[in-house]
PDB file of C-alpha atoms in Angstrom:
ATOM      1  CA  MET A1278      98.408 101.563 109.083  1.00  0.00           C
ATOM      2  CA  THR A1279     102.129 101.209 109.842  1.00  0.00           C
ATOM      3  CA  LYS A1280     103.160  98.472 107.193  1.00  0.00           C
ATOM      4  CA  LEU A1281     104.938  95.085 108.604  1.00  0.00           C
ATOM      5  CA  SER A1282     107.774  93.579 106.356  1.00  0.00           C
ATOM      6  CA  VAL A1283     109.064  90.109 107.414  1.00  0.00           C
ATOM      7  CA  ASN A1284     112.533  89.692 107.726  1.00  0.00           C
ATOM      8  CA  ILE A1285     113.117  85.877 106.610  1.00  0.00           C
ATOM      9  CA  ASN A1286     116.616  85.552 107.717  1.00  0.00           C
ATOM     10  CA  LYS A1287     115.853  83.016 110.406  1.00  0.00           C
ATOM     11  CA  ILE A1288     113.709  80.714 107.762  1.00  0.00           C
ATOM     12  CA  ALA A1289     117.164  80.577 105.840  1.00  0.00           C
ATOM     13  CA  THR A1290     119.180  79.680 109.109  1.00  0.00           C
ATOM     14  CA  LEU A1291     117.032  76.859 109.816  1.00  0.00           C
ATOM     15  CA  ARG A1292     116.963  75.602 106.156  1.00  0.00           C
ATOM     16  CA  ASN A1293     120.901  75.758 106.159  1.00  0.00           C
ATOM     17  CA  ALA A1294     121.386  73.990 109.518  1.00  0.00           C
ATOM     18  CA  ARG A1295     120.121  70.706 108.044  1.00  0.00           C
ATOM     19  CA  GLY A1296     120.865  71.169 104.210  1.00  0.00           C
ATOM     20  CA  GLY A1297     118.299  70.914 101.325  1.00  0.00           C
ATOM     21  CA  ASN A1298     115.322  72.947 101.185  1.00  0.00           C
ATOM     22  CA  VAL A1299     113.171  72.473 104.188  1.00  0.00           C
ATOM     23  CA  PRO A1300     111.971  75.086 105.062  1.00  0.00           C
ATOM     24  CA  ASP A1301     111.257  76.219 101.395  1.00  0.00           C
ATOM     25  CA  LEU A1302     112.319  79.948 101.746  1.00  0.00           C
ATOM     26  CA  LEU A1303     110.220  81.052  98.759  1.00  0.00           C
ATOM     27  CA  LYS A1304     106.930  79.120  99.828  1.00  0.00           C
ATOM     28  CA  VAL A1305     107.577  80.857 103.030  1.00  0.00           C
ATOM     29  CA  ALA A1306     107.768  84.409 101.523  1.00  0.00           C
ATOM     30  CA  THR A1307     104.895  83.492  99.331  1.00  0.00           C
ATOM     31  CA  ASP A1308     102.824  82.268 102.344  1.00  0.00           C
ATOM     32  CA  ILE A1309     103.853  85.249 104.590  1.00  0.00           C
ATOM     33  CA  GLN A1310     102.246  87.762 102.004  1.00  0.00           C
ATOM     34  CA  LYS A1311      99.251  85.716 101.440  1.00  0.00           C
ATOM     35  CA  PHE A1312      98.868  86.158 105.083  1.00  0.00           C
ATOM     36  CA  GLY A1313      98.701  89.646 104.905  1.00  0.00           C
ATOM     37  CA  ALA A1314     102.092  91.162 105.358  1.00  0.00           C
ATOM     38  CA  HIS A1315     103.157  94.097 103.548  1.00  0.00           C
ATOM     39  CA  GLY A1316     106.532  93.146 102.352  1.00  0.00           C
ATOM     40  CA  ILE A1317     109.528  90.698 102.983  1.00  0.00           C
ATOM     41  CA  THR A1318     113.044  91.943 104.438  1.00  0.00           C
ATOM     42  CA  ILE A1319     116.042  90.002 103.872  1.00  0.00           C
ATOM     43  CA  HIS A1320     119.858  90.949 105.186  1.00  0.00           C
ATOM     44  CA  PRO A1321     122.547  88.813 103.260  1.00  0.00           C
ATOM     45  CA  ARG A1322     126.088  88.921 104.579  1.00  0.00           C
ATOM     46  CA  PRO A1323     128.983  88.234 102.889  1.00  0.00           C
ATOM     47  CA  ASP A1324     129.228  84.669 104.280  1.00  0.00           C
ATOM     48  CA  GLU A1325     125.871  83.929 103.217  1.00  0.00           C
ATOM     49  CA  ARG A1326     125.226  82.091 106.898  1.00  0.00           C
ATOM     50  CA  HIS A1327     121.460  82.632 106.050  1.00  0.00           C
ATOM     51  CA  ILE A1328     120.048  84.394 103.303  1.00  0.00           C
ATOM     52  CA  ARG A1329     122.188  83.359 100.124  1.00  0.00           C
ATOM     53  CA  TYR A1330     123.069  85.930  97.388  1.00  0.00           C
ATOM     54  CA  GLN A1331     121.057  83.402  94.809  1.00  0.00           C
ATOM     55  CA  ASP A1332     118.032  83.574  97.402  1.00  0.00           C
ATOM     56  CA  ALA A1333     117.932  87.448  96.995  1.00  0.00           C
ATOM     57  CA  ARG A1334     117.661  86.789  93.204  1.00  0.00           C
ATOM     58  CA  ASN A1335     115.075  84.203  93.522  1.00  0.00           C
ATOM     59  CA  LEU A1336     112.839  86.093  95.861  1.00  0.00           C
ATOM     60  CA  LYS A1337     112.540  88.745  93.060  1.00  0.00           C
ATOM     61  CA  SER A1338     110.159  86.934  90.994  1.00  0.00           C
ATOM     62  CA  LYS A1339     108.179  85.784  94.675  1.00  0.00           C
ATOM     63  CA  VAL A1340     107.931  89.177  96.225  1.00  0.00           C
ATOM     64  CA  TYR A1341     104.733  90.999  95.209  1.00  0.00           C
ATOM     65  CA  THR A1342     104.448  93.267  97.857  1.00  0.00           C
ATOM     66  CA  GLU A1343     107.401  95.537  99.027  1.00  0.00           C
ATOM     67  CA  TYR A1344     110.756  94.103  98.759  1.00  0.00           C
ATOM     68  CA  ASN A1345     113.518  95.299 101.164  1.00  0.00           C
ATOM     69  CA  ILE A1346     117.266  94.336 101.063  1.00  0.00           C
ATOM     70  CA  GLU A1347     119.405  95.321 104.233  1.00  0.00           C
ATOM     71  CA  GLY A1348     123.075  95.158 104.478  1.00  0.00           C
ATOM     72  CA  ASN A1349     126.495  97.011 104.585  1.00  0.00           C
ATOM     73  CA  PRO A1350     127.122  98.602 101.167  1.00  0.00           C
ATOM     74  CA  GLU A1351     130.077  96.962 100.300  1.00  0.00           C
ATOM     75  CA  LYS A1352     130.511  96.146  96.634  1.00  0.00           C
ATOM     76  CA  SER A1353     129.289  92.817  96.157  1.00  0.00           C
ATOM     77  CA  PHE A1354     126.129  94.157  98.465  1.00  0.00           C
ATOM     78  CA  ILE A1355     125.755  97.032  96.142  1.00  0.00           C
ATOM     79  CA  ASP A1356     126.086  94.887  92.798  1.00  0.00           C
ATOM     80  CA  LEU A1357     123.339  92.801  94.051  1.00  0.00           C
ATOM     81  CA  VAL A1358     120.865  95.279  94.923  1.00  0.00           C
ATOM     82  CA  LEU A1359     121.376  97.103  91.745  1.00  0.00           C
ATOM     83  CA  GLU A1360     120.913  93.983  89.826  1.00  0.00           C
ATOM     84  CA  ILE A1361     117.879  92.970  91.712  1.00  0.00           C
ATOM     85  CA  LYS A1362     116.126  96.559  91.970  1.00  0.00           C
ATOM     86  CA  PRO A1363     114.272  95.700  95.301  1.00  0.00           C
ATOM     87  CA  THR A1364     111.574  98.274  96.430  1.00  0.00           C
ATOM     88  CA  GLN A1365     113.863  99.475  98.981  1.00  0.00           C
ATOM     89  CA  VAL A1366     117.236  99.085 100.224  1.00  0.00           C
ATOM     90  CA  THR A1367     118.472  99.828 103.866  1.00  0.00           C
ATOM     91  CA  LEU A1368     121.846 100.484 104.605  1.00  0.00           C
ATOM     92  CA  VAL A1369     123.304  98.874 107.749  1.00  0.00           C
ATOM     93  CA  PRO A1370     126.825  99.412 109.169  1.00  0.00           C
ATOM     94  CA  ASP A1371     127.467  95.934 110.533  1.00  0.00           C
ATOM     95  CA  ALA A1372     130.522  94.466 110.449  1.00  0.00           C
ATOM     96  CA  ILE A1373     131.510  91.226 108.575  1.00  0.00           C
ATOM     97  CA  ASP A1374     131.439  89.015 111.656  1.00  0.00           C
ATOM     98  CA  ALA A1375     128.909  90.653 113.559  1.00  0.00           C
ATOM     99  CA  ILE A1376     126.129  88.279 114.801  1.00  0.00           C
ATOM    100  CA  THR A1377     123.115  90.658 113.949  1.00  0.00           C
ATOM    101  CA  SER A1378     123.109  94.427 113.590  1.00  0.00           C
ATOM    102  CA  ASN A1379     124.217  96.577 116.751  1.00  0.00           C
ATOM    103  CA  GLU A1380     124.720  99.804 115.655  1.00  0.00           C
ATOM    104  CA  GLY A1381     123.234 102.580 113.495  1.00  0.00           C
ATOM    105  CA  TRP A1382     125.074 104.927 111.002  1.00  0.00           C
ATOM    106  CA  ASN A1383     127.241 108.178 112.236  1.00  0.00           C
ATOM    107  CA  THR A1384     125.943 109.986 109.403  1.00  0.00           C
ATOM    108  CA  ILE A1385     128.011 113.010 109.740  1.00  0.00           C
ATOM    109  CA  LYS A1386     131.452 110.805 109.757  1.00  0.00           C
ATOM    110  CA  HIS A1387     130.242 108.526 106.856  1.00  0.00           C
ATOM    111  CA  LYS A1388     128.241 111.806 104.958  1.00  0.00           C
ATOM    112  CA  ASP A1389     130.278 111.512 101.858  1.00  0.00           C
ATOM    113  CA  PHE A1390     130.204 107.697 101.565  1.00  0.00           C
ATOM    114  CA  LEU A1391     126.596 107.430 102.138  1.00  0.00           C
ATOM    115  CA  SER A1392     125.728 110.237  99.986  1.00  0.00           C
ATOM    116  CA  GLU A1393     127.382 108.680  96.836  1.00  0.00           C
ATOM    117  CA  ILE A1394     125.663 105.175  97.768  1.00  0.00           C
ATOM    118  CA  VAL A1395     122.186 106.548  97.990  1.00  0.00           C
ATOM    119  CA  GLN A1396     122.528 108.758  94.868  1.00  0.00           C
ATOM    120  CA  GLU A1397     123.586 105.565  92.744  1.00  0.00           C
ATOM    121  CA  PHE A1398     120.596 103.604  94.418  1.00  0.00           C
ATOM    122  CA  GLN A1399     118.148 106.765  93.667  1.00  0.00           C
ATOM    123  CA  ARG A1400     119.061 106.720  90.300  1.00  0.00           C
ATOM    124  CA  ASN A1401     118.052 103.532  89.866  1.00  0.00           C
ATOM    125  CA  GLY A1402     114.632 103.687  90.989  1.00  0.00           C
ATOM    126  CA  ILE A1403     115.076 102.220  94.437  1.00  0.00           C
ATOM    127  CA  ARG A1404     114.107 103.663  97.724  1.00  0.00           C
ATOM    128  CA  THR A1405     116.727 104.053 100.308  1.00  0.00           C
ATOM    129  CA  SER A1406     116.813 103.871 104.002  1.00  0.00           C
ATOM    130  CA  ILE A1407     119.571 104.609 106.595  1.00  0.00           C
ATOM    131  CA  PHE A1408     119.860 102.485 109.729  1.00  0.00           C
ATOM    132  CA  VAL A1409     120.251 105.212 112.688  1.00  0.00           C
ATOM    133  CA  ASN A1410     120.062 105.355 116.322  1.00  0.00           C
ATOM    134  CA  PRO A1411     117.693 107.769 118.030  1.00  0.00           C
ATOM    135  CA  VAL A1412     119.917 110.638 117.989  1.00  0.00           C
ATOM    136  CA  LEU A1413     119.089 113.887 116.766  1.00  0.00           C
ATOM    137  CA  GLU A1414     122.289 114.706 114.975  1.00  0.00           C
ATOM    138  CA  MET A1415     122.184 111.481 113.249  1.00  0.00           C
ATOM    139  CA  VAL A1416     118.818 112.157 111.832  1.00  0.00           C
ATOM    140  CA  GLU A1417     119.799 115.542 110.731  1.00  0.00           C
ATOM    141  CA  GLY A1418     123.047 114.081 109.182  1.00  0.00           C
ATOM    142  CA  ALA A1419     120.610 111.461 107.325  1.00  0.00           C
ATOM    143  CA  LYS A1420     118.397 114.573 105.908  1.00  0.00           C
ATOM    144  CA  ILE A1421     121.810 116.007 104.667  1.00  0.00           C
ATOM    145  CA  ILE A1422     122.701 112.960 102.846  1.00  0.00           C
ATOM    146  CA  GLY A1423     119.359 112.834 100.862  1.00  0.00           C
ATOM    147  CA  THR A1424     118.339 109.496 101.632  1.00  0.00           C
ATOM    148  CA  ASP A1425     114.343 108.795 101.516  1.00  0.00           C
ATOM    149  CA  ARG A1426     113.751 107.200 104.993  1.00  0.00           C
ATOM    150  CA  ILE A1427     115.478 106.257 107.976  1.00  0.00           C
ATOM    151  CA  GLU A1428     115.271 103.254 109.982  1.00  0.00           C
ATOM    152  CA  LEU A1429     115.369 103.742 113.770  1.00  0.00           C
ATOM    153  CA  TYR A1430     117.502 100.894 115.681  1.00  0.00           C
ATOM    154  CA  THR A1431     115.152  99.950 118.504  1.00  0.00           C
ATOM    155  CA  GLU A1432     117.244  97.696 120.526  1.00  0.00           C
ATOM    156  CA  ALA A1433     117.729 100.106 123.241  1.00  0.00           C
ATOM    157  CA  PHE A1434     113.994 100.850 123.591  1.00  0.00           C
ATOM    158  CA  ALA A1435     112.952  96.976 123.541  1.00  0.00           C
ATOM    159  CA  ASN A1436     115.766  96.393 126.473  1.00  0.00           C
ATOM    160  CA  GLU A1437     114.108  99.286 128.456  1.00  0.00           C
ATOM    161  CA  TYR A1438     110.794  98.242 127.748  1.00  0.00           C
ATOM    162  CA  GLY A1439     111.610  94.922 128.963  1.00  0.00           C
ATOM    163  CA  PHE A1440     112.753  96.288 132.246  1.00  0.00           C
ATOM    164  CA  GLY A1441     109.580  98.260 132.519  1.00  0.00           C
ATOM    165  CA  ASN A1442     111.142 101.237 131.449  1.00  0.00           C
ATOM    166  CA  LYS A1443     108.614 103.203 129.145  1.00  0.00           C
ATOM    167  CA  SER A1444     110.704 106.383 129.133  1.00  0.00           C
ATOM    168  CA  GLY A1445     113.123 104.360 126.908  1.00  0.00           C
ATOM    169  CA  ILE A1446     111.255 105.561 124.002  1.00  0.00           C
ATOM    170  CA  ASP A1447     111.492 108.985 124.389  1.00  0.00           C
ATOM    171  CA  SER A1448     114.693 109.696 122.291  1.00  0.00           C
ATOM    172  CA  TYR A1449     112.735 107.722 119.632  1.00  0.00           C
ATOM    173  CA  VAL A1450     109.658 110.063 119.866  1.00  0.00           C
ATOM    174  CA  LYS A1451     112.165 113.030 119.536  1.00  0.00           C
ATOM    175  CA  SER A1452     113.986 111.654 116.714  1.00  0.00           C
ATOM    176  CA  ALA A1453     110.522 110.739 114.827  1.00  0.00           C
ATOM    177  CA  ILE A1454     109.356 114.266 115.203  1.00  0.00           C
ATOM    178  CA  LEU A1455     112.427 115.798 113.883  1.00  0.00           C
ATOM    179  CA  ALA A1456     112.424 113.227 110.980  1.00  0.00           C
ATOM    180  CA  ASN A1457     108.679 114.270 110.096  1.00  0.00           C
ATOM    181  CA  GLU A1458     109.777 117.938 110.072  1.00  0.00           C
ATOM    182  CA  PHE A1459     112.685 117.129 107.520  1.00  0.00           C
ATOM    183  CA  GLY A1460     110.291 114.910 105.480  1.00  0.00           C
ATOM    184  CA  LEU A1461     112.130 111.762 105.902  1.00  0.00           C
ATOM    185  CA  GLY A1462     110.049 108.510 106.012  1.00  0.00           C
ATOM    186  CA  ILE A1463     110.259 106.630 109.322  1.00  0.00           C
ATOM    187  CA  ASN A1464     110.876 102.690 109.116  1.00  0.00           C
ATOM    188  CA  ALA A1465     112.015 100.815 112.523  1.00  0.00           C
ATOM    189  CA  GLY A1466     113.371  97.489 113.522  1.00  0.00           C
ATOM    190  CA  HIS A1467     115.492  95.092 115.878  1.00  0.00           C
ATOM    191  CA  ASP A1468     113.875  93.425 118.896  1.00  0.00           C
ATOM    192  CA  LEU A1469     110.448  94.778 118.155  1.00  0.00           C
ATOM    193  CA  SER A1470     108.013  92.100 119.238  1.00  0.00           C
ATOM    194  CA  LEU A1471     104.134  91.254 120.216  1.00  0.00           C
ATOM    195  CA  ASP A1472     105.169  92.451 123.589  1.00  0.00           C
ATOM    196  CA  ASN A1473     106.505  95.807 122.651  1.00  0.00           C
ATOM    197  CA  ILE A1474     104.936  96.820 119.063  1.00  0.00           C
ATOM    198  CA  LEU A1475     101.550  98.327 120.059  1.00  0.00           C
ATOM    199  CA  PHE A1476     103.078 100.665 122.682  1.00  0.00           C
ATOM    200  CA  PHE A1477     106.014 101.765 119.852  1.00  0.00           C
ATOM    201  CA  LYS A1478     103.630 102.399 117.162  1.00  0.00           C
ATOM    202  CA  GLN A1479     101.135 104.288 119.421  1.00  0.00           C
ATOM    203  CA  ASN A1480     103.933 106.650 120.433  1.00  0.00           C
ATOM    204  CA  ILE A1481     105.865 107.084 117.057  1.00  0.00           C
ATOM    205  CA  PRO A1482     104.409 109.822 114.788  1.00  0.00           C
ATOM    206  CA  GLY A1483     104.517 108.821 111.112  1.00  0.00           C
ATOM    207  CA  LEU A1484     105.852 105.482 111.568  1.00  0.00           C
ATOM    208  CA  LEU A1485     105.706 103.915 107.939  1.00  0.00           C
ATOM    209  CA  GLU A1486     106.938 100.517 108.615  1.00  0.00           C
ATOM    210  CA  VAL A1487     108.566  97.647 111.056  1.00  0.00           C
ATOM    211  CA  SER A1488     110.829  95.126 109.681  1.00  0.00           C
ATOM    212  CA  ILE A1489     110.636  92.393 112.230  1.00  0.00           C
ATOM    213  CA  GLY A1490     112.332  88.782 111.813  1.00  0.00           C
ATOM    214  CA  HIS A1491     113.681  87.065 115.006  1.00  0.00           C
ATOM    215  CA  ALA A1492     111.088  87.616 117.294  1.00  0.00           C
ATOM    216  CA  LEU A1493     108.252  86.954 114.948  1.00  0.00           C
ATOM    217  CA  ILE A1494     109.504  83.706 113.850  1.00  0.00           C
ATOM    218  CA  SER A1495     110.288  82.639 117.419  1.00  0.00           C
ATOM    219  CA  GLU A1496     106.803  83.703 118.354  1.00  0.00           C
ATOM    220  CA  ALA A1497     105.385  81.713 115.392  1.00  0.00           C
ATOM    221  CA  ILE A1498     107.220  78.864 116.767  1.00  0.00           C
ATOM    222  CA  TYR A1499     105.614  79.015 120.141  1.00  0.00           C
ATOM    223  CA  LEU A1500     102.180  79.795 119.099  1.00  0.00           C
ATOM    224  CA  GLY A1501     102.284  77.133 116.591  1.00  0.00           C
ATOM    225  CA  LEU A1502     103.596  74.164 118.760  1.00  0.00           C
ATOM    226  CA  ASP A1503     100.423  73.450 120.416  1.00  0.00           C
ATOM    227  CA  ASN A1504      98.779  72.863 117.089  1.00  0.00           C
ATOM    228  CA  VAL A1505     101.415  71.089 115.378  1.00  0.00           C
ATOM    229  CA  VAL A1506     101.985  68.574 118.461  1.00  0.00           C
ATOM    230  CA  ASN A1507      98.422  67.490 118.585  1.00  0.00           C
ATOM    231  CA  MET A1508      98.140  67.283 114.558  1.00  0.00           C
ATOM    232  CA  TYR A1509     100.945  64.323 115.230  1.00  0.00           C
ATOM    233  CA  LEU A1510      99.373  62.768 117.937  1.00  0.00           C
ATOM    234  CA  LYS A1511      96.019  62.527 115.729  1.00  0.00           C
ATOM    235  CA  LYS A1512      97.960  60.793 113.182  1.00  0.00           C
ATOM    236  CA  LEU A1513      99.762  58.397 116.108  1.00  0.00           C
ATOM    237  CA  MET A1514      96.384  57.153 117.949  1.00  0.00           C
TER     238      MET A1514
END
């Protein structure tokens, strides 16, 4: 079975929008695992606009499945990951002001930079994953760097699938086949949803893990609204 790691950034965004501690991020992480998810993902950014660095520390004692921390490996992020020692670190080349991740690494151009960071994390017993576009050269570059896994950036697939173009998965299949040949583990994430996840899973050989946040939390709101509205109505009768 492909593992599901739930990204809880959006829970932190909702909490921060109002102040206080509602919703309770730690309780949500605990409940998500209790409901059956295989892991928790967070993506702290330097401005702490959703996940705060202290959240990352506090979650360490609450995540008993797999703990995945994503982010751009600038110094404060590296220090945080080495302090916490999560199950996995996923390196993402997002700019400081990026709304969300929007591209994979150029593993050829940044080979030396990434190799040094990957080795440091691996020396500390942290599994490493590099966020890449579904481009064969980038997969090959990841292999040369020595990472344990790659995470395929799936926005392009999701967009094409939404338009009914199932051939949008072709480059992902080819990248996965090459990654398998290289012995690289395969993760995936970004805009995967209930609409497209089955098709993606069925076509990607060796898919180990998906990290899903925005769509899953949005779907949870929609699928739960009927129940909550009627719970209020019963109390108001």
